[in-house]
Amino acid sequence: MKQKIVFPRFDAELNTDVCDAYNNAELTLTVRMGFSQINPAAGADEGTYHDYGNAAKPARKIIKWTPATWKAWKDTFCSSVQAFWSDKFWLINDAGSFLYTAKDAQVYVPNVWCRLKVIGQEGAAANNHHSIDVVRLHPSVKWFGSHEHLYDSKDINSVEKNRDSHGKKVMQQAHVHEFGHILGLGHVDIGKAHCPASGDTNASACYGVSDVDMNSVMGSGMQLRLEHAAPWREAVRAFSVGEVFSGSASPIDLLMPLARLVVGGNTLFAVWPAKMKRHYPRTSAEAAAGTLITAPPKRGAK
Amino acid sequence: MNTGAKISLTAILGAACLTVAIAVLLTGGANAGKAKKEDCSMDAISQSICVYRLILDDIDAKVTMRGGGGVTSIIQKSDDLFEARLAQEGHEDIRSYQMDLTDGDKPKIKAVTESTKSY
């Protein structure tokens, strides 16, 4: 079965048709990105554009987009973001949701594989989840002041963002970091004393003070962490609770969580812990025992 | 050694001496850096340069976010208050410097406060 829930930041689709004794359910978040060109004024080949789109800030040299460079940039944006964020997390099914009977007649508790699909379309499209304007920088320009709705052509490059305690460069591709925000993720150090959630969470300290935090993709680096599975966890909880209300599972599962404990969990209190390694579907007994299966298990007939 | 060779050697030695003399004049000799530091109170320009150097040295020593657009401005907000802006993706880091200018010879940084301007 394929089910869909529309969230403000993305559409989520849960596919349990792919489930068998070895394969988990797939949860795909789809983000429609709208792209609009910013070109030099009056059709000129070259011009300038100010950092952050603010006339009081430095003007940078820009050049006109061509159809080929525009298409290449959008394609690279979408493919590189998708390659970075998709297929990296598995959510452990501690809710006992989405049970299915495989061909070996065994009932399985599927985990959830977290996938991402990024669709690039015109900036004016009505159904975009997020839209950005993009300037094409002159080859001589090394940097431009971007923000969440204003990018530059070099934002897909890996550039030095920070220096760790050993003086080592911490590199980042800005668009990959920004896409984390599009998914709903905040900066790595939000909530710590040097980056209170009540303050401006764009302060440099929020990008990570310790070397470990600095290297997070939601800091100044490119490392994924388990907490970055939060958007998929949010979505799967909605499907899990929705399963009960839609009649796919009994409402008694919500009222009497103990009923779910026979397969190791219940819908309301489920955490859906994230892992960064494939975890295979479990039998009810394995789920109840809390067993995690990371190597291909021996199952009955496929 | 023939006469031509003697003339060439003399010319080379002369050129070398001239080069050294020009270098000494330009740098002010070995004490050039020290002399400049002690001249902070000579005039307004000297003191300004000392203050801006202190701010730039502080930024160089303290700021780890080396990427972005760098230092885009340092402006004087009041007699002893200066503000440096560092451009980053999506925001500017603002470092406000309270200076101690009571000893004209040796301006000091009294306090630094950090803030952020998001875009």
Tab-separated table of C-alpha atoms in Angstrom:
chain	number	residue	atom	x	y	z
A	1	MET	CA	0.000	0.000	0.000
A	2	LYS	CA	1.147	3.519	-0.747
A	3	GLN	CA	-0.059	6.293	1.521
A	4	LYS	CA	0.589	10.000	1.253
A	5	ILE	CA	0.516	12.816	3.786
A	6	VAL	CA	1.104	16.440	2.799
A	7	PHE	CA	3.245	18.442	5.208
A	8	PRO	CA	4.053	22.157	4.858
A	9	ARG	CA	7.707	21.444	4.052
A	10	PHE	CA	7.334	18.280	1.972
A	11	ASP	CA	5.019	15.547	0.781
A	12	ALA	CA	5.581	12.184	2.441
A	13	GLU	CA	4.807	8.813	0.885
A	14	LEU	CA	4.987	5.538	2.755
A	15	ASN	CA	5.315	2.500	0.527
A	16	THR	CA	4.731	-0.879	2.148
A	17	ASP	CA	4.316	-2.693	-1.183
A	18	VAL	CA	8.068	-3.263	-1.211
A	19	CYS	CA	8.032	-5.051	2.147
A	20	ASP	CA	9.086	-8.692	2.340
A	21	ALA	CA	11.191	-10.811	4.644
A	22	TYR	CA	14.248	-8.735	3.791
A	23	ASN	CA	13.010	-5.355	2.643
A	24	ASN	CA	11.623	-2.577	4.797
A	25	ALA	CA	8.939	-0.025	4.100
A	26	GLU	CA	10.132	3.038	2.202
A	27	LEU	CA	9.330	6.542	3.350
A	28	THR	CA	10.017	9.123	0.642
A	29	LEU	CA	9.912	12.832	1.334
A	30	THR	CA	9.361	14.834	-1.832
A	31	VAL	CA	10.408	18.472	-1.957
A	32	ARG	CA	9.472	20.624	-4.941
A	33	MET	CA	12.070	23.355	-5.359
A	34	GLY	CA	11.237	26.441	-7.382
A	35	PHE	CA	14.154	28.118	-9.191
A	36	SER	CA	14.198	31.626	-10.655
A	37	GLN	CA	17.076	33.306	-12.489
A	38	ILE	CA	18.520	36.652	-11.503
A	39	ASN	CA	20.228	38.231	-14.511
A	40	PRO	CA	22.068	41.537	-15.065
A	41	ALA	CA	19.719	44.483	-15.587
A	42	ALA	CA	18.453	45.506	-19.033
A	43	GLY	CA	19.476	42.268	-20.729
A	44	ALA	CA	23.193	43.019	-20.338
A	45	ASP	CA	25.712	40.189	-20.298
A	46	GLU	CA	27.321	41.491	-17.103
A	47	GLY	CA	26.130	43.495	-14.144
A	48	THR	CA	26.162	43.559	-10.358
A	49	TYR	CA	23.993	42.327	-7.526
A	50	HIS	CA	24.265	43.161	-3.850
A	51	ASP	CA	24.963	40.684	-1.051
A	52	TYR	CA	21.724	39.468	0.531
A	53	GLY	CA	19.848	41.485	-2.138
A	54	ASN	CA	20.449	44.519	0.082
A	55	ALA	CA	21.513	47.696	-1.713
A	56	ALA	CA	23.547	48.797	1.320
A	57	LYS	CA	25.810	45.760	1.049
A	58	PRO	CA	28.731	45.102	-1.337
A	59	ALA	CA	27.851	44.687	-5.013
A	60	ARG	CA	29.242	41.580	-6.737
A	61	LYS	CA	29.779	41.085	-10.445
A	62	ILE	CA	27.240	38.745	-12.018
A	63	ILE	CA	26.770	37.392	-15.523
A	64	LYS	CA	23.772	36.286	-17.538
A	65	TRP	CA	22.506	32.730	-17.265
A	66	THR	CA	22.415	30.703	-20.476
A	67	PRO	CA	19.879	27.903	-20.968
A	68	ALA	CA	22.665	25.323	-20.681
A	69	THR	CA	24.277	26.733	-17.531
A	70	TRP	CA	20.869	27.215	-15.893
A	71	LYS	CA	19.788	23.632	-16.562
A	72	ALA	CA	23.151	22.245	-15.444
A	73	TRP	CA	23.048	24.233	-12.210
A	74	LYS	CA	19.501	23.167	-11.314
A	75	ASP	CA	20.241	19.531	-12.151
A	76	THR	CA	23.397	19.574	-10.024
A	77	PHE	CA	21.547	21.208	-7.147
A	78	CYS	CA	18.789	18.597	-7.127
A	79	SER	CA	20.973	15.544	-7.711
A	80	SER	CA	23.648	16.477	-5.173
A	81	VAL	CA	21.126	17.335	-2.465
A	82	GLN	CA	19.284	14.099	-3.086
A	83	ALA	CA	22.508	12.076	-3.069
A	84	PHE	CA	23.521	13.606	0.243
A	85	TRP	CA	20.250	13.274	2.164
A	86	SER	CA	18.538	10.237	0.657
A	87	ASP	CA	18.941	6.596	1.705
A	88	LYS	CA	21.081	7.388	4.762
A	89	PHE	CA	18.739	6.552	7.644
A	90	TRP	CA	16.650	3.593	8.810
A	91	LEU	CA	13.990	4.114	11.467
A	92	ILE	CA	13.510	1.228	13.875
A	93	ASN	CA	9.853	0.314	14.158
A	94	ASP	CA	9.175	0.364	17.895
A	95	ALA	CA	5.499	1.136	17.300
A	96	GLY	CA	4.517	-2.222	15.911
A	97	SER	CA	3.045	-0.450	12.912
A	98	PHE	CA	2.599	-1.568	9.303
A	99	LEU	CA	2.667	-5.316	10.052
A	100	TYR	CA	2.583	-7.526	6.983
A	101	THR	CA	2.616	-11.196	6.172
A	102	ALA	CA	5.378	-12.205	3.801
A	103	LYS	CA	5.371	-15.096	1.353
A	104	ASP	CA	6.915	-17.322	4.031
A	105	ALA	CA	3.645	-16.829	5.980
A	106	GLN	CA	5.583	-15.073	8.710
A	107	VAL	CA	4.310	-11.750	10.100
A	108	TYR	CA	6.991	-9.070	9.972
A	109	VAL	CA	7.504	-5.697	11.594
A	110	PRO	CA	9.128	-3.553	8.926
A	111	ASN	CA	11.587	-0.817	9.700
A	112	VAL	CA	11.484	2.285	7.543
A	113	TRP	CA	14.079	3.304	4.981
A	114	CYS	CA	14.334	7.093	4.671
A	115	ARG	CA	14.409	8.401	1.125
A	116	LEU	CA	14.329	11.859	-0.456
A	117	LYS	CA	13.197	13.074	-3.849
A	118	VAL	CA	13.987	16.623	-4.961
A	119	ILE	CA	12.031	17.984	-7.913
A	120	GLY	CA	13.263	21.154	-9.577
A	121	GLN	CA	10.667	23.339	-11.257
A	122	GLU	CA	9.986	26.939	-12.190
A	123	GLY	CA	9.979	29.443	-9.361
A	124	ALA	CA	6.485	30.629	-10.221
A	125	ALA	CA	4.896	27.189	-9.833
A	126	ALA	CA	2.111	27.298	-7.275
A	127	ASN	CA	2.960	24.045	-5.539
A	128	ASN	CA	6.614	24.714	-4.682
A	129	HIS	CA	7.598	23.833	-1.146
A	130	HIS	CA	10.490	26.285	-1.304
A	131	SER	CA	11.558	28.828	-3.920
A	132	ILE	CA	14.931	30.454	-4.495
A	133	ASP	CA	16.340	33.141	-6.782
A	134	VAL	CA	19.826	32.439	-8.124
A	135	VAL	CA	22.538	34.817	-9.371
A	136	ARG	CA	25.293	33.566	-11.650
A	137	LEU	CA	28.574	34.925	-10.333
A	138	HIS	CA	31.285	36.281	-12.617
A	139	PRO	CA	34.252	33.881	-12.659
A	140	SER	CA	36.378	36.457	-10.806
A	141	VAL	CA	33.966	36.589	-7.862
A	142	LYS	CA	34.733	34.176	-5.051
A	143	TRP	CA	31.827	34.809	-2.710
A	144	PHE	CA	28.329	36.266	-2.578
A	145	GLY	CA	26.077	36.871	0.423
A	146	SER	CA	23.262	34.352	0.019
A	147	HIS	CA	20.239	33.691	2.172
A	148	GLU	CA	17.449	31.114	2.253
A	149	HIS	CA	15.654	32.580	-0.777
A	150	LEU	CA	18.675	34.004	-2.633
A	151	TYR	CA	21.467	31.715	-3.802
A	152	ASP	CA	24.484	32.127	-6.022
A	153	SER	CA	25.881	29.785	-8.648
A	154	LYS	CA	28.839	28.862	-6.423
A	155	ASP	CA	26.698	27.748	-3.489
A	156	ILE	CA	26.916	24.182	-4.791
A	157	ASN	CA	30.734	24.206	-4.480
A	158	SER	CA	32.620	22.944	-1.454
A	159	VAL	CA	34.203	25.914	0.320
A	160	GLU	CA	35.942	26.580	3.611
A	161	LYS	CA	33.400	27.500	6.247
A	162	ASN	CA	35.295	27.224	9.506
A	163	ARG	CA	38.547	26.143	11.203
A	164	ASP	CA	38.653	23.501	13.912
A	165	SER	CA	40.807	23.607	17.053
A	166	HIS	CA	43.759	22.184	15.089
A	167	GLY	CA	43.485	24.856	12.415
A	168	LYS	CA	42.093	22.329	9.944
A	169	LYS	CA	39.673	23.677	7.368
A	170	VAL	CA	36.043	22.622	7.763
A	171	MET	CA	34.480	22.496	4.314
A	172	GLN	CA	30.826	22.674	3.354
A	173	GLN	CA	28.530	22.883	0.339
A	174	ALA	CA	26.115	25.657	1.280
A	175	HIS	CA	23.133	24.217	-0.586
A	176	VAL	CA	23.333	20.905	1.256
A	177	HIS	CA	23.282	22.756	4.599
A	178	GLU	CA	20.446	24.995	3.458
A	179	PHE	CA	18.423	21.995	2.373
A	180	GLY	CA	18.603	20.767	5.967
A	181	HIS	CA	16.775	23.954	6.931
A	182	ILE	CA	14.225	23.334	4.173
A	183	LEU	CA	13.558	19.940	5.756
A	184	GLY	CA	13.069	21.674	9.104
A	185	LEU	CA	16.435	21.136	10.768
A	186	GLY	CA	18.090	23.856	12.856
A	187	HIS	CA	21.726	24.664	13.503
A	188	VAL	CA	23.737	22.129	15.456
A	189	ASP	CA	24.249	24.111	18.667
A	190	ILE	CA	20.759	25.569	19.100
A	191	GLY	CA	19.737	25.196	22.721
A	192	LYS	CA	23.253	25.321	24.113
A	193	ALA	CA	24.347	28.173	26.374
A	194	HIS	CA	26.216	29.947	23.557
A	195	CYS	CA	23.237	29.627	21.183
A	196	PRO	CA	19.967	30.010	23.071
A	197	ALA	CA	16.872	29.117	21.076
A	198	SER	CA	15.393	32.461	22.120
A	199	GLY	CA	18.225	34.394	20.436
A	200	ASP	CA	19.345	34.720	16.821
A	201	THR	CA	20.122	31.134	15.939
A	202	ASN	CA	22.114	32.282	12.909
A	203	ALA	CA	24.931	33.474	15.180
A	204	SER	CA	28.255	31.908	14.283
A	205	ALA	CA	28.417	30.022	17.585
A	206	CYS	CA	25.271	28.152	16.536
A	207	TYR	CA	27.249	26.542	13.711
A	208	GLY	CA	29.242	24.534	16.271
A	209	VAL	CA	31.936	25.428	18.756
A	210	SER	CA	33.484	22.015	19.409
A	211	ASP	CA	35.245	20.246	16.547
A	212	VAL	CA	32.601	17.514	16.502
A	213	ASP	CA	29.684	19.916	16.292
A	214	MET	CA	31.469	22.169	13.801
A	215	ASN	CA	31.720	19.220	11.399
A	216	SER	CA	27.987	18.510	11.454
A	217	VAL	CA	26.174	19.345	8.220
A	218	MET	CA	23.921	21.577	10.302
A	219	GLY	CA	27.087	23.231	11.619
A	220	SER	CA	29.913	24.146	9.273
A	221	GLY	CA	30.757	20.724	7.850
A	222	MET	CA	29.280	17.852	5.893
A	223	GLN	CA	28.715	15.107	8.479
A	224	LEU	CA	25.305	13.554	8.913
A	225	ARG	CA	24.104	12.697	12.394
A	226	LEU	CA	21.259	10.576	13.682
A	227	GLU	CA	19.253	13.631	14.731
A	228	HIS	CA	19.089	14.662	11.079
A	229	ALA	CA	16.538	11.891	10.573
A	230	ALA	CA	14.012	14.076	12.435
A	231	PRO	CA	11.947	15.027	9.338
A	232	TRP	CA	11.400	11.343	8.463
A	233	ARG	CA	10.624	10.498	12.091
A	234	GLU	CA	8.023	13.256	12.179
A	235	ALA	CA	6.440	11.868	9.023
A	236	VAL	CA	6.476	8.227	10.063
A	237	ARG	CA	4.796	9.043	13.369
A	238	ALA	CA	1.974	10.646	11.410
A	239	PHE	CA	1.580	7.501	9.278
A	240	SER	CA	1.802	5.289	12.336
A	241	VAL	CA	-0.941	7.119	14.231
A	242	GLY	CA	-2.917	7.530	11.007
A	243	GLU	CA	-2.836	3.766	10.494
A	244	VAL	CA	-4.929	3.378	13.620
A	245	PHE	CA	-7.421	6.109	12.767
A	246	SER	CA	-7.789	4.979	9.159
A	247	GLY	CA	-8.825	1.538	10.295
A	248	SER	CA	-5.714	-0.214	9.012
A	249	ALA	CA	-5.041	-1.054	12.629
A	250	SER	CA	-7.378	-1.331	15.567
A	251	PRO	CA	-8.171	1.838	17.601
A	252	ILE	CA	-7.612	-0.324	20.629
A	253	ASP	CA	-3.924	0.034	19.847
A	254	LEU	CA	-4.157	3.653	20.894
A	255	LEU	CA	-6.385	3.045	23.883
A	256	MET	CA	-4.569	-0.013	25.085
A	257	PRO	CA	-0.892	0.369	24.246
A	258	LEU	CA	-0.179	-2.989	25.882
A	259	ALA	CA	-1.730	-4.638	22.849
A	260	ARG	CA	1.164	-3.347	20.770
A	261	LEU	CA	3.732	-4.510	23.266
A	262	VAL	CA	3.393	-8.022	21.906
A	263	VAL	CA	5.375	-6.792	18.937
A	264	GLY	CA	7.609	-4.521	20.919
A	265	GLY	CA	5.887	-1.166	20.941
A	266	ASN	CA	2.881	1.068	20.651
A	267	THR	CA	1.947	3.914	18.376
A	268	LEU	CA	1.679	6.770	20.836
A	269	PHE	CA	4.894	6.217	22.736
A	270	ALA	CA	7.020	5.075	19.818
A	271	VAL	CA	10.334	6.849	19.328
A	272	TRP	CA	11.295	5.418	15.933
A	273	PRO	CA	15.023	5.553	16.749
A	274	ALA	CA	17.211	6.316	13.743
A	275	LYS	CA	20.151	4.250	12.549
A	276	MET	CA	22.651	4.910	9.803
A	277	LYS	CA	22.942	1.274	8.816
A	278	ARG	CA	20.421	-1.021	7.188
A	279	HIS	CA	18.326	-2.871	9.765
A	280	TYR	CA	16.294	-5.774	8.395
A	281	PRO	CA	12.582	-6.403	9.103
A	282	ARG	CA	11.885	-8.349	12.285
A	283	THR	CA	9.423	-11.002	13.224
A	284	SER	CA	6.996	-10.119	16.008
A	285	ALA	CA	9.065	-12.162	18.443
A	286	GLU	CA	12.294	-10.458	17.408
A	287	ALA	CA	10.683	-7.031	17.740
A	288	ALA	CA	9.249	-7.889	21.160
A	289	ALA	CA	12.693	-9.018	22.294
A	290	GLY	CA	14.239	-5.787	21.027
A	291	THR	CA	16.496	-7.652	18.621
A	292	LEU	CA	18.131	-5.538	15.929
A	293	ILE	CA	19.133	-7.300	12.726
A	294	THR	CA	21.920	-5.716	10.696
A	295	ALA	CA	23.096	-8.753	8.719
A	296	PRO	CA	20.903	-10.541	6.161
A	297	PRO	CA	18.900	-13.004	8.293
A	298	LYS	CA	17.971	-16.564	7.356
A	299	ARG	CA	14.277	-16.538	6.562
A	300	GLY	CA	11.796	-18.971	5.057
A	301	ALA	CA	10.920	-19.105	1.371
A	302	LYS	CA	10.937	-15.740	-0.342
B	1	MET	CA	91.700	41.518	-14.054
B	2	ASN	CA	91.333	43.953	-16.950
B	3	THR	CA	89.875	47.441	-16.745
B	4	GLY	CA	86.481	46.357	-18.105
B	5	ALA	CA	86.117	43.728	-15.394
B	6	LYS	CA	87.071	46.238	-12.669
B	7	ILE	CA	84.409	48.643	-13.901
B	8	SER	CA	81.756	45.878	-13.881
B	9	LEU	CA	82.642	44.791	-10.311
B	10	THR	CA	82.485	48.388	-9.089
B	11	ALA	CA	79.102	48.822	-10.729
B	12	ILE	CA	77.731	45.666	-9.080
B	13	LEU	CA	79.001	46.663	-5.618
B	14	GLY	CA	77.569	50.146	-6.076
B	15	ALA	CA	74.170	48.812	-7.051
B	16	ALA	CA	74.143	46.467	-4.061
B	17	CYS	CA	74.949	49.325	-1.646
B	18	LEU	CA	72.221	51.460	-3.190
B	19	THR	CA	69.661	48.646	-2.827
B	20	VAL	CA	70.490	48.179	0.871
B	21	ALA	CA	70.288	51.923	1.482
B	22	ILE	CA	66.861	52.167	-0.144
B	23	ALA	CA	65.602	49.185	1.863
B	24	VAL	CA	66.768	50.762	5.148
B	25	LEU	CA	65.111	54.051	4.231
B	26	LEU	CA	61.827	52.375	3.326
B	27	THR	CA	61.562	50.164	6.409
B	28	GLY	CA	62.985	52.632	8.876
B	29	GLY	CA	65.489	50.012	9.962
B	30	ALA	CA	65.125	47.150	12.386
B	31	ASN	CA	63.007	49.150	14.857
B	32	ALA	CA	60.372	50.147	12.297
B	33	GLY	CA	57.509	48.095	13.846
B	34	LYS	CA	58.295	49.184	17.370
B	35	ALA	CA	58.527	52.838	16.360
B	36	LYS	CA	55.108	52.683	14.677
B	37	LYS	CA	53.471	51.166	17.771
B	38	GLU	CA	54.842	53.947	19.930
B	39	ASP	CA	53.483	56.580	17.577
B	40	CYS	CA	49.790	55.895	18.199
B	41	SER	CA	49.270	59.296	19.795
B	42	MET	CA	51.161	61.314	17.221
B	43	ASP	CA	48.038	62.363	15.365
B	44	ALA	CA	44.474	61.270	14.633
B	45	ILE	CA	45.447	59.146	11.644
B	46	SER	CA	48.103	57.284	13.626
B	47	GLN	CA	45.719	56.567	16.462
B	48	SER	CA	42.999	55.394	14.071
B	49	ILE	CA	45.409	53.045	12.367
B	50	CYS	CA	46.470	51.625	15.750
B	51	VAL	CA	42.842	51.028	16.734
B	52	TYR	CA	41.977	49.376	13.433
B	53	ARG	CA	45.081	47.187	13.657
B	54	LEU	CA	44.048	46.048	17.132
B	55	ILE	CA	40.584	45.160	15.846
B	56	LEU	CA	41.933	43.304	12.825
B	57	ASP	CA	44.426	41.398	14.995
B	58	ASP	CA	41.610	40.446	17.374
B	59	ILE	CA	39.440	39.202	14.515
B	60	ASP	CA	42.344	37.218	13.108
B	61	ALA	CA	42.993	35.609	16.499
B	62	LYS	CA	39.422	34.941	17.630
B	63	VAL	CA	37.246	34.268	14.591
B	64	THR	CA	37.245	30.650	13.459
B	65	MET	CA	34.613	31.054	10.739
B	66	ARG	CA	37.188	31.925	8.107
B	67	GLY	CA	34.930	31.432	5.121
B	68	GLY	CA	32.216	33.765	3.918
B	69	GLY	CA	32.891	37.233	2.579
B	70	GLY	CA	35.468	38.290	5.153
B	71	VAL	CA	35.584	41.653	6.929
B	72	THR	CA	33.292	43.928	4.929
B	73	SER	CA	33.468	46.987	7.186
B	74	ILE	CA	34.893	48.505	10.351
B	75	ILE	CA	33.235	51.749	11.340
B	76	GLN	CA	33.509	54.109	14.265
B	77	LYS	CA	30.152	54.385	16.018
B	78	SER	CA	31.237	56.814	18.765
B	79	ASP	CA	34.446	58.170	20.309
B	80	ASP	CA	35.534	54.834	21.695
B	81	LEU	CA	33.131	52.359	20.078
B	82	PHE	CA	33.927	50.566	16.809
B	83	GLU	CA	31.954	47.957	14.902
B	84	ALA	CA	33.347	45.277	12.601
B	85	ARG	CA	31.101	43.306	10.236
B	86	LEU	CA	31.981	39.891	8.847
B	87	ALA	CA	29.837	38.639	5.981
B	88	GLN	CA	28.638	35.032	6.201
B	89	GLU	CA	26.019	33.030	4.322
B	90	GLY	CA	22.627	34.278	5.446
B	91	HIS	CA	23.954	36.619	8.089
B	92	GLU	CA	26.607	39.055	9.232
B	93	ASP	CA	28.629	38.561	12.382
B	94	ILE	CA	28.962	41.894	14.151
B	95	ARG	CA	31.776	42.476	16.632
B	96	SER	CA	31.499	45.671	18.667
B	97	TYR	CA	34.737	46.936	20.217
B	98	GLN	CA	34.770	49.194	23.269
B	99	MET	CA	38.218	50.779	23.183
B	100	ASP	CA	40.265	52.285	25.991
B	101	LEU	CA	41.885	55.386	24.499
B	102	THR	CA	42.952	57.064	27.747
B	103	ASP	CA	46.589	56.210	27.141
B	104	GLY	CA	46.978	57.731	23.699
B	105	ASP	CA	50.230	55.871	23.145
B	106	LYS	CA	48.664	52.472	23.663
B	107	PRO	CA	45.008	52.039	22.739
B	108	LYS	CA	43.527	48.866	24.239
B	109	ILE	CA	40.441	46.762	23.650
B	110	LYS	CA	38.285	47.140	26.744
B	111	ALA	CA	35.422	44.844	25.726
B	112	VAL	CA	34.110	42.933	22.724
B	113	THR	CA	30.462	42.042	22.222
B	114	GLU	CA	29.136	39.814	19.466
B	115	SER	CA	25.805	40.006	17.706
B	116	THR	CA	24.242	38.794	14.479
B	117	LYS	CA	22.286	40.382	11.665
B	118	SER	CA	20.280	37.785	9.779
B	119	TYR	CA	19.068	38.143	6.202
